[in-house]
PDB file of C-alpha atoms and ligand atoms in Angstrom:
ATOM      1  CA  MET A   1     120.850  67.209 159.968  1.00 76.00           C
ATOM      2  CA  SER A   2     120.211  67.046 156.234  1.00 85.00           C
ATOM      3  CA  VAL A   3     117.318  65.214 154.655  1.00 86.00           C
ATOM      4  CA  LYS A   4     118.419  61.796 153.381  1.00 82.00           C
ATOM      5  CA  ASN A   5     118.167  61.574 149.596  1.00 80.00           C
ATOM      6  CA  GLY A   6     115.034  59.716 148.498  1.00 83.00           C
ATOM      7  CA  ALA A   7     113.527  59.677 151.994  1.00 84.00           C
ATOM      8  CA  PRO A   8     109.751  59.120 152.133  1.00 91.00           C
ATOM      9  CA  TYR A   9     107.523  61.974 153.296  1.00 97.00           C
ATOM     10  CA  ASP A  10     107.449  62.318 157.090  1.00 97.00           C
ATOM     11  CA  GLU A  11     104.037  63.549 158.293  1.00 97.00           C
ATOM     12  CA  GLY A  12     105.678  64.737 161.518  1.00 98.00           C
ATOM     13  CA  ASN A  13     108.057  67.211 159.879  1.00 98.00           C
ATOM     14  CA  ILE A  14     107.981  70.771 161.151  1.00 98.00           C
ATOM     15  CA  PHE A  15     106.366  72.285 158.039  1.00 98.00           C
ATOM     16  CA  ALA A  16     103.635  69.609 158.010  1.00 98.00           C
ATOM     17  CA  ARG A  17     102.958  70.606 161.600  1.00 98.00           C
ATOM     18  CA  ILE A  18     102.847  74.292 160.634  1.00 98.00           C
ATOM     19  CA  LEU A  19     100.352  73.468 157.836  1.00 98.00           C
ATOM     20  CA  ARG A  20      98.160  71.594 160.340  1.00 98.00           C
ATOM     21  CA  GLY A  21      98.287  74.578 162.689  1.00 98.00           C
ATOM     22  CA  GLU A  22     100.016  72.579 165.408  1.00 98.00           C
ATOM     23  CA  ILE A  23     102.848  75.058 165.709  1.00 97.00           C
ATOM     24  CA  PRO A  24     102.754  78.766 164.906  1.00 98.00           C
ATOM     25  CA  ALA A  25     104.321  80.602 161.991  1.00 98.00           C
ATOM     26  CA  ARG A  26     104.277  84.256 160.946  1.00 98.00           C
ATOM     27  CA  PRO A  27     102.150  84.173 157.797  1.00 98.00           C
ATOM     28  CA  VAL A  28     102.865  86.191 154.674  1.00 98.00           C
ATOM     29  CA  TYR A  29     100.395  84.666 152.210  1.00 98.00           C
ATOM     30  CA  GLU A  30      98.022  81.722 151.988  1.00 98.00           C
ATOM     31  CA  ASP A  31      95.711  80.239 149.384  1.00 98.00           C
ATOM     32  CA  GLU A  32      94.375  76.764 148.615  1.00 98.00           C
ATOM     33  CA  HIS A  33      97.699  75.607 147.150  1.00 98.00           C
ATOM     34  CA  ALA A  34     100.412  77.281 149.185  1.00 98.00           C
ATOM     35  CA  PHE A  35     101.405  78.846 152.478  1.00 98.00           C
ATOM     36  CA  ALA A  36     104.134  81.466 152.847  1.00 99.00           C
ATOM     37  CA  PHE A  37     105.659  82.463 156.169  1.00 99.00           C
ATOM     38  CA  HIS A  38     108.718  84.161 157.611  1.00 98.00           C
ATOM     39  CA  ASP A  39     111.792  81.992 158.176  1.00 98.00           C
ATOM     40  CA  ILE A  40     112.505  81.606 161.897  1.00 98.00           C
ATOM     41  CA  ASN A  41     116.211  82.337 161.313  1.00 98.00           C
ATOM     42  CA  PRO A  42     116.280  84.982 158.565  1.00 98.00           C
ATOM     43  CA  GLN A  43     119.389  85.212 156.385  1.00 97.00           C
ATOM     44  CA  ALA A  44     118.327  88.480 154.716  1.00 98.00           C
ATOM     45  CA  PRO A  45     115.978  91.402 155.538  1.00 98.00           C
ATOM     46  CA  HIS A  46     113.286  89.479 153.669  1.00 98.00           C
ATOM     47  CA  HIS A  47     113.474  85.707 154.113  1.00 98.00           C
ATOM     48  CA  VAL A  48     110.186  84.003 153.355  1.00 99.00           C
ATOM     49  CA  LEU A  49     109.464  80.312 152.889  1.00 99.00           C
ATOM     50  CA  VAL A  50     106.742  79.164 150.490  1.00 99.00           C
ATOM     51  CA  ILE A  51     105.454  75.599 150.829  1.00 99.00           C
ATOM     52  CA  PRO A  52     102.894  73.628 148.848  1.00 98.00           C
ATOM     53  CA  LYS A  53      99.869  72.249 150.661  1.00 98.00           C
ATOM     54  CA  GLY A  54     100.705  68.633 150.018  1.00 98.00           C
ATOM     55  CA  PRO A  55     103.083  65.874 151.144  1.00 98.00           C
ATOM     56  CA  TYR A  56     106.135  66.401 148.923  1.00 98.00           C
ATOM     57  CA  VAL A  57     109.748  66.161 150.080  1.00 98.00           C
ATOM     58  CA  SER A  58     111.556  67.787 147.169  1.00 97.00           C
ATOM     59  CA  MET A  59     111.099  69.566 143.859  1.00 97.00           C
ATOM     60  CA  ALA A  60     111.580  66.266 142.000  1.00 96.00           C
ATOM     61  CA  ASP A  61     108.938  64.569 144.168  1.00 97.00           C
ATOM     62  CA  PHE A  62     106.552  67.524 143.794  1.00 98.00           C
ATOM     63  CA  THR A  63     106.826  67.930 140.035  1.00 98.00           C
ATOM     64  CA  ALA A  64     106.558  64.168 139.441  1.00 97.00           C
ATOM     65  CA  ASN A  65     103.684  63.447 141.805  1.00 97.00           C
ATOM     66  CA  ALA A  66     101.588  66.546 142.578  1.00 98.00           C
ATOM     67  CA  PRO A  67      98.459  67.318 140.557  1.00 98.00           C
ATOM     68  CA  ASP A  68      98.936  69.940 137.838  1.00 98.00           C
ATOM     69  CA  ALA A  69      96.696  72.441 139.643  1.00 98.00           C
ATOM     70  CA  LEU A  70      98.873  72.269 142.741  1.00 98.00           C
ATOM     71  CA  VAL A  71     102.122  72.697 140.782  1.00 98.00           C
ATOM     72  CA  VAL A  72     100.727  75.709 138.943  1.00 98.00           C
ATOM     73  CA  GLY A  73      99.073  77.139 142.037  1.00 98.00           C
ATOM     74  CA  PHE A  74     102.248  76.787 144.076  1.00 98.00           C
ATOM     75  CA  TRP A  75     104.430  78.601 141.547  1.00 98.00           C
ATOM     76  CA  ARG A  76     101.847  81.332 141.087  1.00 98.00           C
ATOM     77  CA  ALA A  77     101.916  81.791 144.856  1.00 98.00           C
ATOM     78  CA  VAL A  78     105.733  82.112 144.855  1.00 98.00           C
ATOM     79  CA  GLY A  79     105.522  84.871 142.253  1.00 98.00           C
ATOM     80  CA  LYS A  80     102.654  86.544 144.026  1.00 98.00           C
ATOM     81  CA  VAL A  81     104.561  86.675 147.315  1.00 98.00           C
ATOM     82  CA  ALA A  82     107.540  88.313 145.583  1.00 98.00           C
ATOM     83  CA  ARG A  83     105.240  90.854 143.919  1.00 98.00           C
ATOM     84  CA  GLU A  84     103.179  91.578 147.011  1.00 98.00           C
ATOM     85  CA  LEU A  85     106.274  92.091 149.153  1.00 98.00           C
ATOM     86  CA  GLY A  86     107.428  94.669 146.584  1.00 98.00           C
ATOM     87  CA  LEU A  87     110.586  92.754 145.710  1.00 98.00           C
ATOM     88  CA  GLU A  88     110.413  93.113 141.927  1.00 97.00           C
ATOM     89  CA  GLU A  89     112.107  96.500 141.856  1.00 97.00           C
ATOM     90  CA  ASP A  90     115.333  95.714 143.734  1.00 97.00           C
ATOM     91  CA  GLY A  91     115.415  91.997 143.046  1.00 98.00           C
ATOM     92  CA  TYR A  92     115.296  88.774 144.992  1.00 98.00           C
ATOM     93  CA  ARG A  93     116.620  85.224 144.999  1.00 98.00           C
ATOM     94  CA  ILE A  94     114.570  82.026 144.965  1.00 98.00           C
ATOM     95  CA  LEU A  95     116.236  78.870 146.250  1.00 98.00           C
ATOM     96  CA  ALA A  96     115.114  75.328 147.035  1.00 98.00           C
ATOM     97  CA  ASN A  97     117.427  72.826 148.706  1.00 97.00           C
ATOM     98  CA  ALA A  98     116.996  69.109 148.055  1.00 97.00           C
ATOM     99  CA  GLY A  99     118.838  66.330 149.815  1.00 95.00           C
ATOM    100  CA  THR A 100     122.201  65.953 151.448  1.00 95.00           C
ATOM    101  CA  ASN A 101     124.552  67.983 149.264  1.00 94.00           C
ATOM    102  CA  ALA A 102     122.181  70.947 149.321  1.00 95.00           C
ATOM    103  CA  HIS A 103     121.824  70.658 153.108  1.00 95.00           C
ATOM    104  CA  GLN A 104     118.026  70.425 153.086  1.00 97.00           C
ATOM    105  CA  GLU A 105     116.960  70.456 156.738  1.00 98.00           C
ATOM    106  CA  VAL A 106     113.186  70.170 156.535  1.00 98.00           C
ATOM    107  CA  PRO A 107     111.760  67.300 154.454  1.00 98.00           C
ATOM    108  CA  HIS A 108     108.791  69.232 153.051  1.00 98.00           C
ATOM    109  CA  LEU A 109     109.430  71.081 149.784  1.00 98.00           C
ATOM    110  CA  HIS A 110     110.026  74.759 150.440  1.00 98.00           C
ATOM    111  CA  VAL A 111     111.171  77.655 148.339  1.00 98.00           C
ATOM    112  CA  HIS A 112     113.196  80.341 150.075  1.00 98.00           C
ATOM    113  CA  ILE A 113     112.740  83.931 148.927  1.00 98.00           C
ATOM    114  CA  PHE A 114     115.613  86.206 149.949  1.00 98.00           C
ATOM    115  CA  ALA A 115     115.671  89.960 149.396  1.00 98.00           C
ATOM    116  CA  GLY A 116     116.323  93.352 150.930  1.00 98.00           C
ATOM    117  CA  ARG A 117     120.092  93.640 150.413  1.00 98.00           C
ATOM    118  CA  PRO A 118     122.704  92.665 147.801  1.00 97.00           C
ATOM    119  CA  LEU A 119     122.787  88.877 148.088  1.00 96.00           C
ATOM    120  CA  GLY A 120     126.315  88.186 146.889  1.00 93.00           C
ATOM    121  CA  PRO A 121     127.423  85.262 144.753  1.00 92.00           C
ATOM    122  CA  MET A 122     124.955  82.481 144.166  1.00 88.00           C
ATOM    123  CA  LEU A 123     126.969  79.727 145.845  1.00 88.00           C
ATOM    124  CA  MET A 124     129.502  79.558 148.636  1.00 81.00           C
ATOM    125  CA  GLN A 125     132.952  79.257 147.044  1.00 80.00           C
ATOM    126  CA  GLY A 126     135.050  76.153 147.672  1.00 68.00           C
TER     127      GLY A 126
HETATM  128  P1  5GP B 201     116.480  74.129 154.311  1.00 50.49           P
HETATM  129  O1  5GP B 201     117.899  74.070 154.785  1.00 50.49           O
HETATM  130  O2  5GP B 201     115.732  72.857 154.588  1.00 50.49           O
HETATM  131  O3  5GP B 201     116.357  74.591 152.896  1.00 50.49           O
HETATM  132  O4  5GP B 201     115.810  75.297 155.139  1.00 50.49           O
HETATM  133  C1  5GP B 201     114.982  75.117 156.238  1.00 50.49           C
HETATM  134  C2  5GP B 201     114.622  76.489 156.737  1.00 50.49           C
HETATM  135  O5  5GP B 201     113.550  76.353 157.640  1.00 50.49           O
HETATM  136  C3  5GP B 201     115.758  77.195 157.487  1.00 50.49           C
HETATM  137  O6  5GP B 201     116.030  78.439 156.863  1.00 50.49           O
HETATM  138  C4  5GP B 201     115.219  77.342 158.910  1.00 50.49           C
HETATM  139  O7  5GP B 201     115.596  78.556 159.514  1.00 50.49           O
HETATM  140  C5  5GP B 201     113.711  77.262 158.688  1.00 50.49           C
HETATM  141  N1  5GP B 201     112.960  76.717 159.820  1.00 50.49           N
HETATM  142  C6  5GP B 201     113.269  75.596 160.513  1.00 50.49           C
HETATM  143  N2  5GP B 201     112.346  75.372 161.470  1.00 50.49           N
HETATM  144  C7  5GP B 201     111.446  76.390 161.371  1.00 50.49           C
HETATM  145  C8  5GP B 201     110.261  76.712 162.101  1.00 50.49           C
HETATM  146  O8  5GP B 201     109.845  76.023 163.033  1.00 50.49           O
HETATM  147  N3  5GP B 201     109.596  77.827 161.709  1.00 50.49           N
HETATM  148  C9  5GP B 201     110.026  78.622 160.675  1.00 50.49           C
HETATM  149  N4  5GP B 201     109.294  79.687 160.406  1.00 50.49           N
HETATM  150  N5  5GP B 201     111.139  78.344 159.982  1.00 50.49           N
HETATM  151  C10 5GP B 201     111.843  77.236 160.323  1.00 50.49           C
END
């Protein structure tokens, strides 16, 4: 089910639970601002999720309400993950779903990083 537009942050969401260590994830990178881990249902040879360490549902929520240091630290972490996975040479796609039309499933902001094969057109046609 998609995240309802404008929904408040749910402390019980699956990524909040991963951040609290209540359920496992396969880590890729971690620092004080961000945690990156492998998607449980990968859509490409590399499919990594990067999440900020804070209670934000969407990009709009995050950029409006997170402290500057967290916004900067999060985006630096996204770039660092791409670099450290060696994705710069062949290329990669960064994607963040928000709300119903984008089919966001988990109500904690996350950036997908896809790579490892030609990724096709940016959006499903039709
Ligand atoms: P969304 O549609 O919200 O942008 O993407 C949610 C992503 O989270 C999906 O790609 C899904 O496979 C992934 N996901 C959902 N639950 C878990 C989980 O428990 N662990 C991990 N590692 N990924 C998950």
